[in-house]
XYZ file of C-alpha atoms in Angstrom:
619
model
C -41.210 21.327 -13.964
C -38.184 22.685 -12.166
C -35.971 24.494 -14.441
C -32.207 25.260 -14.217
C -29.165 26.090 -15.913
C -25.637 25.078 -16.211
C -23.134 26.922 -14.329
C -20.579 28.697 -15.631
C -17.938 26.070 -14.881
C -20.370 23.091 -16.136
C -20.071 20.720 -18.399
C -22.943 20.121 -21.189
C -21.352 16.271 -22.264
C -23.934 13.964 -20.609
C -24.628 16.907 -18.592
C -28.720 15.487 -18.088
C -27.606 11.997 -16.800
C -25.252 13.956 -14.387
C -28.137 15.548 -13.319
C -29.763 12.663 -12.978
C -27.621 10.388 -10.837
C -27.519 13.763 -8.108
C -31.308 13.196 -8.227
C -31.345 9.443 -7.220
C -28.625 9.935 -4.788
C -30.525 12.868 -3.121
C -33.966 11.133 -3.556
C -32.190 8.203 -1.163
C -31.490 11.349 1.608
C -35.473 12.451 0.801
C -36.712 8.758 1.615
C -34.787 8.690 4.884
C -33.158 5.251 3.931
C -36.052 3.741 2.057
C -34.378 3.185 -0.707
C -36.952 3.230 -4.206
C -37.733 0.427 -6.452
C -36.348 0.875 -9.637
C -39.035 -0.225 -12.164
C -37.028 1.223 -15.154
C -33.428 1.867 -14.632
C -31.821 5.367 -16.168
C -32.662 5.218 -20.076
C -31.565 8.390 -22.138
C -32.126 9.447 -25.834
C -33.128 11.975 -27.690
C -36.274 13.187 -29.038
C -37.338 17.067 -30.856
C -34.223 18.130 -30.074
C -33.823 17.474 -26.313
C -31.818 15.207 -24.770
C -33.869 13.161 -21.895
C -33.388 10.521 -19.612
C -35.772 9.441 -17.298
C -36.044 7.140 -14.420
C -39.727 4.486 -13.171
C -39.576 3.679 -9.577
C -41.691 2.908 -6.798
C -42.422 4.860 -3.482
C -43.418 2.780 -0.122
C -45.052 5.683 2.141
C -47.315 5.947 5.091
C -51.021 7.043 4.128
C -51.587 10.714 4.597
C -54.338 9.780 7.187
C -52.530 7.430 9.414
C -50.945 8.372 12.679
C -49.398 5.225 14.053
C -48.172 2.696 11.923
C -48.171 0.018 13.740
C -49.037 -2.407 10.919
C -46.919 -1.471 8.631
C -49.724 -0.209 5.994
C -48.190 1.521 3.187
C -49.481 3.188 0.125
C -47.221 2.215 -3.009
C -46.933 5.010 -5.487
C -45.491 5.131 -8.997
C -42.839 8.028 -9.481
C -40.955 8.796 -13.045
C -38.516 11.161 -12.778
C -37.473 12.568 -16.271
C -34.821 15.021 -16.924
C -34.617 17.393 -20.279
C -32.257 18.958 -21.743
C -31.471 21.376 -24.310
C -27.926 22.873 -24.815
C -27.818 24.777 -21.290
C -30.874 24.767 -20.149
C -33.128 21.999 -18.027
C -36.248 20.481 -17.239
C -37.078 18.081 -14.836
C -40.348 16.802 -14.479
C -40.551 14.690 -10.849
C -44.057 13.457 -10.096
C -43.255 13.417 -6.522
C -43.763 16.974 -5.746
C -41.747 17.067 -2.501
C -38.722 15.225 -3.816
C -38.208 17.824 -6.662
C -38.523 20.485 -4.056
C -35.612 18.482 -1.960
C -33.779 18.865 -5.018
C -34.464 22.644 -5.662
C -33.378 23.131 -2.129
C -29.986 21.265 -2.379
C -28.959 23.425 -6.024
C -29.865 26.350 -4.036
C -28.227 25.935 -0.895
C -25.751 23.236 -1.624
C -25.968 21.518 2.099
C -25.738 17.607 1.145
C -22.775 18.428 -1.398
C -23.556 16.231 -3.750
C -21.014 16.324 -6.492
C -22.784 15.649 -9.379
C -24.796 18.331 -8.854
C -22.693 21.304 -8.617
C -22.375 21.964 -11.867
C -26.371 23.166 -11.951
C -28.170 26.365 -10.408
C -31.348 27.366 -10.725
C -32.682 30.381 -13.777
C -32.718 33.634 -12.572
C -36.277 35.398 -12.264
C -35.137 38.073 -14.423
C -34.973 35.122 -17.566
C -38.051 33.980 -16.234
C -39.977 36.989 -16.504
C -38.834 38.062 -19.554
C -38.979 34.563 -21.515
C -43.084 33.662 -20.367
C -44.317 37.218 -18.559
C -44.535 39.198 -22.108
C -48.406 38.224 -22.493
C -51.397 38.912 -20.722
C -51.495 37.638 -16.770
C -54.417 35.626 -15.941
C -53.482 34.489 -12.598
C -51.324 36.323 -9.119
C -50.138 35.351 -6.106
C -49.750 38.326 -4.122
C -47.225 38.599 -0.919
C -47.869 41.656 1.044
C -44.630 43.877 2.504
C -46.792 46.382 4.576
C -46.824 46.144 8.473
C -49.171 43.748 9.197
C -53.125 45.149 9.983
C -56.448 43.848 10.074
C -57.483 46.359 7.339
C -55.926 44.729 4.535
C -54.822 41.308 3.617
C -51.505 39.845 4.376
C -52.029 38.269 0.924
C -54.326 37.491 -1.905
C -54.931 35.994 -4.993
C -56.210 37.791 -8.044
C -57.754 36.145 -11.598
C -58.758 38.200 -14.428
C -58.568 38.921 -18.280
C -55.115 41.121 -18.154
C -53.899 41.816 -14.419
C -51.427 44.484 -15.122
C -54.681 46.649 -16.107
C -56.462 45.435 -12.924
C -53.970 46.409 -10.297
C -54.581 49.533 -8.327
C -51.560 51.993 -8.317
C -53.052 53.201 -4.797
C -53.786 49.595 -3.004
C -51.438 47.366 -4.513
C -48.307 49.123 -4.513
C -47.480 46.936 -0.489
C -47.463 43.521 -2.387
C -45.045 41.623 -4.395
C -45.756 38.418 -6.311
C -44.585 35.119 -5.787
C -46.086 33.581 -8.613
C -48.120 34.665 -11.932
C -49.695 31.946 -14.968
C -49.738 34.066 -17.876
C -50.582 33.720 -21.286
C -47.303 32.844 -23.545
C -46.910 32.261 -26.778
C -45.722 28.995 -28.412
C -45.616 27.242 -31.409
C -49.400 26.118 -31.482
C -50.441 29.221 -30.195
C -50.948 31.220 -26.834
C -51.150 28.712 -24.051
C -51.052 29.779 -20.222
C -48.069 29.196 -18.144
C -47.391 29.328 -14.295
C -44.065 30.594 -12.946
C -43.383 29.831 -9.160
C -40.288 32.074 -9.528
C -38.593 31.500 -6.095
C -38.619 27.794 -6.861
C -37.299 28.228 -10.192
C -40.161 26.156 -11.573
C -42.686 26.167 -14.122
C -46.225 24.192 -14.360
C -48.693 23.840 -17.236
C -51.435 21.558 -18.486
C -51.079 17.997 -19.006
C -49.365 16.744 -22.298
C -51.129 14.478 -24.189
C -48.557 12.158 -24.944
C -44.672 11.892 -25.184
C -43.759 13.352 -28.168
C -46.045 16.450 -26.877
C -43.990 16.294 -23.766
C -40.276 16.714 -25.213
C -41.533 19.334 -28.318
C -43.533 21.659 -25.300
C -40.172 20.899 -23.045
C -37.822 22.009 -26.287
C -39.982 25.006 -26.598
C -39.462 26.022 -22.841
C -35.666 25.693 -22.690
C -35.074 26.971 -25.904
C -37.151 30.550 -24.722
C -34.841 30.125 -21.767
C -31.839 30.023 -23.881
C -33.225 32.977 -26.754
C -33.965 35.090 -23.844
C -30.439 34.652 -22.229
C -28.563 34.903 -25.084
C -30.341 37.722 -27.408
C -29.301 41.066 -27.146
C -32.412 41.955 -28.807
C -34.961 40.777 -26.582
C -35.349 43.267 -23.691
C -35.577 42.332 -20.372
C -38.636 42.103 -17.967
C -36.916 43.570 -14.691
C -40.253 43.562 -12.848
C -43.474 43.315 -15.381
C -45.675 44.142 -12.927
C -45.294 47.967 -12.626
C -47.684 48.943 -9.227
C -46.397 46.183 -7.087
C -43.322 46.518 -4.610
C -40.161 45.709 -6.715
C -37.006 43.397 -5.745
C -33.892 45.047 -4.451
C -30.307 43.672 -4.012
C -28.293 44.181 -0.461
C -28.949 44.439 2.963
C -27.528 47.899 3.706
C -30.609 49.411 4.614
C -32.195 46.661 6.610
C -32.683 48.582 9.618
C -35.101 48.840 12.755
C -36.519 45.272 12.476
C -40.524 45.397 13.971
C -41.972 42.447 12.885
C -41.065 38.719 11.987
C -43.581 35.962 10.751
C -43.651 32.821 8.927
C -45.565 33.355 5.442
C -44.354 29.634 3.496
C -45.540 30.577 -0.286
C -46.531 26.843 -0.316
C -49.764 28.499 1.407
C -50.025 30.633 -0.739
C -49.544 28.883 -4.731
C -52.111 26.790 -5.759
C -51.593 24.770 -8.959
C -48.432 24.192 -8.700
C -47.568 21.107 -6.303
C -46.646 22.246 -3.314
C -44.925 18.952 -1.502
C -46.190 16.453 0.834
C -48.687 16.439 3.218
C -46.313 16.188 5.544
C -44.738 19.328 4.529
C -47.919 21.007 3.968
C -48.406 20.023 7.667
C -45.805 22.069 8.417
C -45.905 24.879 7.002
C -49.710 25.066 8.364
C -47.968 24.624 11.962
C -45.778 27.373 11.597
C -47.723 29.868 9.720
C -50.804 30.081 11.664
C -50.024 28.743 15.363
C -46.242 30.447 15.594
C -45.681 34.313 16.920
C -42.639 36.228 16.985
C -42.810 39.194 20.033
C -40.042 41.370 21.530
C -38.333 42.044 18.327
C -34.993 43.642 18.196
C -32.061 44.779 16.233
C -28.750 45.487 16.536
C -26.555 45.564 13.162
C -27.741 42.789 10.963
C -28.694 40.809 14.334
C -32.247 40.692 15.267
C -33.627 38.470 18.268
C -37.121 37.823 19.498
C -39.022 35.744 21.845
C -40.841 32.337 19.611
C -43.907 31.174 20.936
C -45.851 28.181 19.232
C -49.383 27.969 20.454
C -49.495 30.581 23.006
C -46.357 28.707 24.475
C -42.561 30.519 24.974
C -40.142 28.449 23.057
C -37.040 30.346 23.550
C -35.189 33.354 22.235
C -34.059 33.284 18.568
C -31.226 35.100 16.893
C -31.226 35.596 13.289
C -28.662 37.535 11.499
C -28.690 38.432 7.804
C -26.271 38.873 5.009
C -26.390 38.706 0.821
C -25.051 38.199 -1.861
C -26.664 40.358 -5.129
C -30.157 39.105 -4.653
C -29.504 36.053 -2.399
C -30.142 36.658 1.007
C -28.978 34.220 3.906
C -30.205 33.786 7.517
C -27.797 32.535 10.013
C -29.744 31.056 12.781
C -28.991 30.528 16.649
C -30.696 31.003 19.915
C -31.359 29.981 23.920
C -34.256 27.474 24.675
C -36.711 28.051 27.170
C -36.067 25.727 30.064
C -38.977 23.275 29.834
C -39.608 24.068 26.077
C -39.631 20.851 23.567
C -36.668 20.588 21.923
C -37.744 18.778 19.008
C -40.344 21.863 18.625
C -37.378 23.842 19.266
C -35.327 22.050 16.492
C -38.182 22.861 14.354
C -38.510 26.465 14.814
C -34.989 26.694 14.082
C -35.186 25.051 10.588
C -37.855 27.070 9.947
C -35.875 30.130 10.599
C -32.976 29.252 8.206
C -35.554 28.998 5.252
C -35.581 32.475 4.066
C -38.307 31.225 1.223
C -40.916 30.978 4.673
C -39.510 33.918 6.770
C -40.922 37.853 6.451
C -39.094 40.662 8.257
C -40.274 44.021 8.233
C -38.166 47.033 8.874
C -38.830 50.134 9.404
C -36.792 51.414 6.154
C -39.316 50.288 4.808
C -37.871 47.053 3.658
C -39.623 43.656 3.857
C -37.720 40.473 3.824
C -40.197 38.076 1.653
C -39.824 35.078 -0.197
C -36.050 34.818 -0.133
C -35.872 38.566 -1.682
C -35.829 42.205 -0.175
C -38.577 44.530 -1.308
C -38.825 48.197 -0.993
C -42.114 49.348 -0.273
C -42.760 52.976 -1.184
C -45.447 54.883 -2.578
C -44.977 55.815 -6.214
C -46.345 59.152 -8.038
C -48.069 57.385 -10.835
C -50.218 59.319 -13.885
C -53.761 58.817 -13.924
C -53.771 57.182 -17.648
C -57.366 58.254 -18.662
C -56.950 61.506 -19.901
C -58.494 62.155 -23.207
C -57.992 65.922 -24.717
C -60.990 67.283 -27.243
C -60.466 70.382 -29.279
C -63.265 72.419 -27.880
C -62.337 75.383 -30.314
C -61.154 77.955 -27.953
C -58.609 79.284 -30.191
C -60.939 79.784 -32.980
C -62.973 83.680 -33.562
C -65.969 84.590 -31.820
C -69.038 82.999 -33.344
C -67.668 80.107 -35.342
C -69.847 77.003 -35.283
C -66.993 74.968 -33.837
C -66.065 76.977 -30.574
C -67.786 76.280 -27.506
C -67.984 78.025 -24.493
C -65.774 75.472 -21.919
C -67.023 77.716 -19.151
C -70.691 77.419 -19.595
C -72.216 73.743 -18.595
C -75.986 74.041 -19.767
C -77.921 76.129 -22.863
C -80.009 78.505 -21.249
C -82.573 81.120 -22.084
C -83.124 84.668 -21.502
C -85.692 84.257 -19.049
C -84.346 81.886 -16.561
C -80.853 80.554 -15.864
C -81.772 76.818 -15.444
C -81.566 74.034 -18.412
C -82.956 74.792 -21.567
C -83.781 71.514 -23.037
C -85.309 72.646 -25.984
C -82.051 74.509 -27.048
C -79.784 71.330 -26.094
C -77.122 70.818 -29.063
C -78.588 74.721 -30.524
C -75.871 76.904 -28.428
C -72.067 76.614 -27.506
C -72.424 75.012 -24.295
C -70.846 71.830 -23.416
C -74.150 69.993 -22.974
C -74.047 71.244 -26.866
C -70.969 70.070 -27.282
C -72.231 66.142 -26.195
C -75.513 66.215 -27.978
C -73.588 67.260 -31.271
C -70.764 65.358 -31.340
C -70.503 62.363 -28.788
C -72.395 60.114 -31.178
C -69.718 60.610 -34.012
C -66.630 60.342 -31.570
C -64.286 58.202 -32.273
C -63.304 56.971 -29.068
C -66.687 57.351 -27.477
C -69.187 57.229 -30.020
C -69.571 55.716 -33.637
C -72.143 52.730 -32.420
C -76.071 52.630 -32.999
C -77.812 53.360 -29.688
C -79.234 55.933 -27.274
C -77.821 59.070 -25.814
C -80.486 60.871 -23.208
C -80.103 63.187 -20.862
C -80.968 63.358 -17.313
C -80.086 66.371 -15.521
C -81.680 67.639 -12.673
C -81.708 67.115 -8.617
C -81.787 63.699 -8.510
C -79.900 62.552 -11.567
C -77.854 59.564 -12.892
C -75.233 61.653 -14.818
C -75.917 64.688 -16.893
C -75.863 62.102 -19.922
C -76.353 58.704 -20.246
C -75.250 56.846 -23.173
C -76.199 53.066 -24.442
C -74.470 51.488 -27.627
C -76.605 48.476 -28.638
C -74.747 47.891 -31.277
C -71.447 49.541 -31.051
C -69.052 50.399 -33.334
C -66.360 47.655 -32.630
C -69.120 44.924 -32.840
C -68.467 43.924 -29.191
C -71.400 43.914 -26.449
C -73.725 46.410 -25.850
C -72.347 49.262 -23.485
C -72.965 51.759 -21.156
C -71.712 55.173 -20.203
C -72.555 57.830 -17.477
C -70.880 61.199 -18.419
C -70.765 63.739 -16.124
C -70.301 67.241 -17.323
C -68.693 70.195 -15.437
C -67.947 73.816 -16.464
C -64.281 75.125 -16.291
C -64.112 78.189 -13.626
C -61.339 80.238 -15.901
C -61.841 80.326 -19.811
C -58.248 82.017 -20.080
C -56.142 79.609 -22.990
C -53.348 80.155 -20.151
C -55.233 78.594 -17.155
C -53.901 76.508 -14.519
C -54.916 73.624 -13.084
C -57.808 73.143 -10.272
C -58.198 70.322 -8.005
C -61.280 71.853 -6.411
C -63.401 71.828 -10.234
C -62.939 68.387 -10.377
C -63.694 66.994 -6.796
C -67.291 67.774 -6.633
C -67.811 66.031 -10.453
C -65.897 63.126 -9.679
C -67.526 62.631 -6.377
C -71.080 62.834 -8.179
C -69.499 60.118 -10.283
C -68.434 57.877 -7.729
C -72.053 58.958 -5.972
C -73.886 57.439 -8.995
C -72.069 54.308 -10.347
C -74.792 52.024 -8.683
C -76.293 53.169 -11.661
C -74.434 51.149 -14.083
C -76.129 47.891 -12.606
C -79.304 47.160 -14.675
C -81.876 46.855 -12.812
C -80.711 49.987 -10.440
C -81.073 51.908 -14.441
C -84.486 50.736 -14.813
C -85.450 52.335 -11.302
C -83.864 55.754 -11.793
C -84.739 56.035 -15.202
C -88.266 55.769 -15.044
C -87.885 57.955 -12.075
C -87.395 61.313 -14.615
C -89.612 59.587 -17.331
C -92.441 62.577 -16.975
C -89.852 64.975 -16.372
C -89.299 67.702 -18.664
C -85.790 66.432 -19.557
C -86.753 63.311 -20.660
C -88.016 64.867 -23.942
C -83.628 65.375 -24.705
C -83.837 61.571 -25.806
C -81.918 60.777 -28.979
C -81.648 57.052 -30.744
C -79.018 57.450 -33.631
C -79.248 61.045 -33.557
C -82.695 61.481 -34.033
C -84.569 63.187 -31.421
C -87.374 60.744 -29.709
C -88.776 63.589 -27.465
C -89.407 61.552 -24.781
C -88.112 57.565 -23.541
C -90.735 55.073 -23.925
C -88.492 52.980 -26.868
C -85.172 53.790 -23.949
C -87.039 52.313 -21.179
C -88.193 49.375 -23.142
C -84.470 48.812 -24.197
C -83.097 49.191 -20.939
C -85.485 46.453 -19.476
C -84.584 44.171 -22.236
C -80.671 44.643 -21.728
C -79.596 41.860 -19.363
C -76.429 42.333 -17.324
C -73.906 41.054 -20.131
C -72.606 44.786 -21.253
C -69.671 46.866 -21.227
C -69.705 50.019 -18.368
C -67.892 53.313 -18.838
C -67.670 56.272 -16.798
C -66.784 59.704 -18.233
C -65.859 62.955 -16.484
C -65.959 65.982 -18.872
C -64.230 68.770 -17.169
C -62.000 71.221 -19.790
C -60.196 73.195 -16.532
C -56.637 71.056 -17.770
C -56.064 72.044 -20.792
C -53.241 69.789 -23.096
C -50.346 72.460 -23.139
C -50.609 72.768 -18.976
C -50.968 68.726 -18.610
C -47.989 67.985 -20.827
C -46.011 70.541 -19.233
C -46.453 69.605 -15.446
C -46.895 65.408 -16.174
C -43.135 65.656 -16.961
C -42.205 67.227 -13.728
C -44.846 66.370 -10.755
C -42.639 63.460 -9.658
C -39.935 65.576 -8.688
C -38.497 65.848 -5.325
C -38.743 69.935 -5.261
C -41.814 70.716 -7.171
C -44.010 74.413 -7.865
C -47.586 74.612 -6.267
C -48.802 73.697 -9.451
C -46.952 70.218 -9.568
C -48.400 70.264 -5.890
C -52.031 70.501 -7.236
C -50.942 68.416 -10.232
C -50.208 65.149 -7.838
C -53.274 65.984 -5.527
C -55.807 65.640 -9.067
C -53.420 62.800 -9.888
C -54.457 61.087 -7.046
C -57.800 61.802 -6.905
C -58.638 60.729 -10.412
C -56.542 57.496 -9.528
C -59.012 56.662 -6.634
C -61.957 57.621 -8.724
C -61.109 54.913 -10.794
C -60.187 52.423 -8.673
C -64.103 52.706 -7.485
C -64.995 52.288 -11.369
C -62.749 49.017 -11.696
C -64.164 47.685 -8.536
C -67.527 48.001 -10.811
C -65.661 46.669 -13.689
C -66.259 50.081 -15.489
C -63.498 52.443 -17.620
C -63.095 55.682 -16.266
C -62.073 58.214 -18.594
C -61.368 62.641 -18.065
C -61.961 64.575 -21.167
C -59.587 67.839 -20.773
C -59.291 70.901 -23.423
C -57.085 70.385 -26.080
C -55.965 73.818 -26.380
């Protein structure tokens, strides 16, 4: 469904049927002459609130398959063409996917001049976002705005539960999308939606009947009017906070390097995309074009076109905006000898800024009809999770433990006491006493064992059969590390946390099942297999684990945790205010280099599909 909006100057009296005769006069342009049969002439009324009027005809067209038509074989095709209103917004629902994108084309760029449609533009992306991108996003179609490498994808398409949480703050931050479906609510309850955004148009699953059609359609343009209207609902500038963002002007467009043809038609699927014809076409131009000898001076930038390895001619483009609107005035020399309906082509292609990328080295990207800004952002690790430890209680109470002291020990050597496990005030204590019980990490029925030595898995290993929020069974590797400084006052270390989260990354093969099985029967005669627990009752040794582990499946939860106390909560909340600034102290400095490296610790954790959380003193 394309959607659109009156303009400021328009009309709403019979504002739909307006719409509607600019449609059939266009779709006469789209059919190059062939004028449609009109099975049902215009009929309007109104139903749940909208005002419609819609339009039966039939479509005489060559068969997708067929070169030459010398025999005149066409394929006759039903179209209905229905347009919605309701008070200044629209819908129009054309089943000929290519004639609603002629009529996109002609709101946006106004070249026919048909009157009766001036008084209609398209919604901005800004009302788009912020009326169906509030819910969870199943479904993007990313764009990419870095120089182009064979190390990473020019583009990609991502499904999941809740995107926004999937997105890597290191990789993604070169990509912008140009369409999402997303999970919005309506009246019978969260349903997904697609938003192509640069085509102003919206796509969803099939109505039943209807009545089902004009209630969903009131439902959609009434959003679109709530959201444009209310001064309450905030506005979605960009919902998707890692990827490149949209900026307005041209200004800093300098030092063009690269220029391709990336049509977004390639890269939605779900929405219609057009013909086959035009599908065709943007195929041609996409993967058999090149752009070489690319230069700029001012906003001019010319290059040498080839198509197929062959020279086509030079091509000038040169580039000016409005706000967000960015035009492409197109010119150029063809090569003598060159085919000038190829050339004529190229040239169209060119002035449709929806299929042309530029790349500058400003570091802008001209994408989709927009100008993005690629630049890497400082962004906070957000798995931090602060435990009072009890450092600022006395000597000898029960509740402080000894955050620089990793393992219980004896008198008469320095390695692991597993005996004492949970009896002294090191952290390993602090686990065995208390992880079972935590609220964030514990509270579920289960194992907790422990597995340190040369060749272990984590120093703990944790499975909830039954945890606490009733959801499946889960797993967690915790890795524990010492702080090097006990002082309340300490700053913070990149180096105590490097060779932990490393080990982490090392092990997370582990969190497949059957990889668990191997390595835990590995340590099963070990010594520190007796430091087996099942509800908090000591087993003494893993024979009911083992049996558990074999029996678990692959349908569980995965969680890694890092428990290092060297950033305490005073230091954190002190330098997580200030790290992003342009002059920072060498403590900021080590602040952003942790930052990072707990960022790319857990982007190898969500490649796994496991949480990653860093338990820091909360002193």
């Amino acid at each position: 469904m394309l959607l659109l909006k009156l303009t400021a100057k328009g009309s709403q009296a019979k504002s739909e049927e307006r719409l509607m005769e600019g449609a059939m006069e266009l779709l006469d342009i789209h059919l190059s002459g062939a004028h449609p049969k009109i099975v049902q002439a215009q009929k309007s009324g109104i139903k749940a609130a909208v005002n419609f009027t819609f339009t039966h005809y039939l479509e005489s067209v060559d068969p997708g398959w067929l070169l030459t038509n010398t025999a005149n074989i066409k394929d006759v095709v039903n179209q209905l063409l229905v347009v919605c209103r309701y008070k200044n917004f629209f819908g129009v629902f054309c089943s000929d996917s290519a004639a609603r994108n002629s009529l996109f084309k002609e709101i946006r760029d106004r070249k026919v001049g048909i009157k009766s449609l001036v008084d209609f533009e398209a919604v901005p992306r800004e009302v788009l976002d912020t009326a169906f991108m509030g819910g969870r996003t199943r479904t993007l179609w990313l764009s990419g705005v870095h120089r182009q490498t064979a190390l990473k994808p020019d583009s990609k398409m991502l499904v999941g539960m809740d995107l926004e949480n999937s997105l890597s703050p290191l990789e993604d931050q070169s990509y912008h999308y140009t369409a999402a479906r997303s999970m919005a609510a309506m009246a019978g309850g969260q349903r997904p939606i697609g938003l192509a955004h640069s085509k102003s148009s919206l796509w969803l699953s099939a109505t039943a009947n209807w009545t089902e059609f004009c209630s969903l359609s009131k439902e959609i343009l009434d959003a679109l009017w709530q959201t444009s209207t209310s001064t309450k609902k905030k506005a979605v500038a960009y919902p998707m906070r890692f990827l490149a963002e949209p900026v307005d002007g041209v200004a800093a467009l300098n030092g063009a390097f690269d220029v391709s043809f990336v049509p977004p038609e390639l890269l939605v699927m779900g929405a219609a995309n057009g013909s086959v014809k035009d599908q065709r076409l943007a195929e041609k131009w996409a993967y058999e074009s090149e752009f070489t000898k690319v230069n700029q001076t001012g906003n001019k930038i010319t290059s040498a076109a080839f198509l197929r390895g062959q020279e086509l001619g030079d091509v000038e483009l040169e580039i000016s905006s409005s706000t967000s609107k960015v035009t492409v005035k197109v010119s150029g020399k063809m090569k003598a000898g060159a085919s000038k309906p190829e050339w004529d082509e190229l040239l169209r292609a060119c002035r449709n800024t929806r299929w042309l990328k530029i790349r500058f080295d400003s570091g802008m990207t001209l994408s989709d009809g927009r100008v993005f800004k690629m630049r890497f952002r400082d962004y906070l690790f957000e798995g931090w999770r602060f435990e009072d430890l009890g450092e600022k209680l006395a000597a000898g109470n029960a509740k402080r433990f000894d955050v620089g002291k990793e393992k219980p020990t004896t008198a008469a050597a320095s390695g692991l006491s597993v005996n004492d496990i949970g009896k002294q005030k090191s952290l390993f204590c602090w686990v065995a006493s208390y992880w079972r019980t935590h609220p964030l990490f514990g509270c579920g029925n289960g194992f907790l064992f422990c597995d340190d030595g040369g060749d272990e898995i984590a120093d703990f290993i944790q499975l909830e059969t039954k945890p606490a929020d009733g959801g499946d069974p889960r797993l967690t590797l915790i890795h524990v590390k010492a702080a090097g400084s006990d002082t309340l006052g300490r700053q913070i270390s990149v180096a105590e946390y490097e060779v932990v989260c490393g080990q982490a990354v090392k092990n997370l093969h582990a969190l497949d099942s059957e990889s668990l099985q191997k390595m835990v029967r590995r340590n099963e005669t070990n010594s520190v297999a007796a430091a087996t627990w099942e509800n908090g009752l000591l087993l003494g040794n893993r024979k009911k684990l083992i049996q558990t582990i074999d029996g678990l499946g692959h349908n569980y939860r995965r969680r890694v945790v890092v428990l290092q106390p060297r950033v305490t909560k005073s230091r954190y909340d002190k330098v997580a205010k200030t790290f992003r600034n342009t002059t920072t102290t060498r403590e900021e400095d080590r602040f952003r280099q942790l930052n990072t490296l707990l960022l790319e610790a857990e982007l190898a954790c969500k490649g796994l599909g496991a949480e990653f959380y860093v338990i820091g003193s909360a002193c």
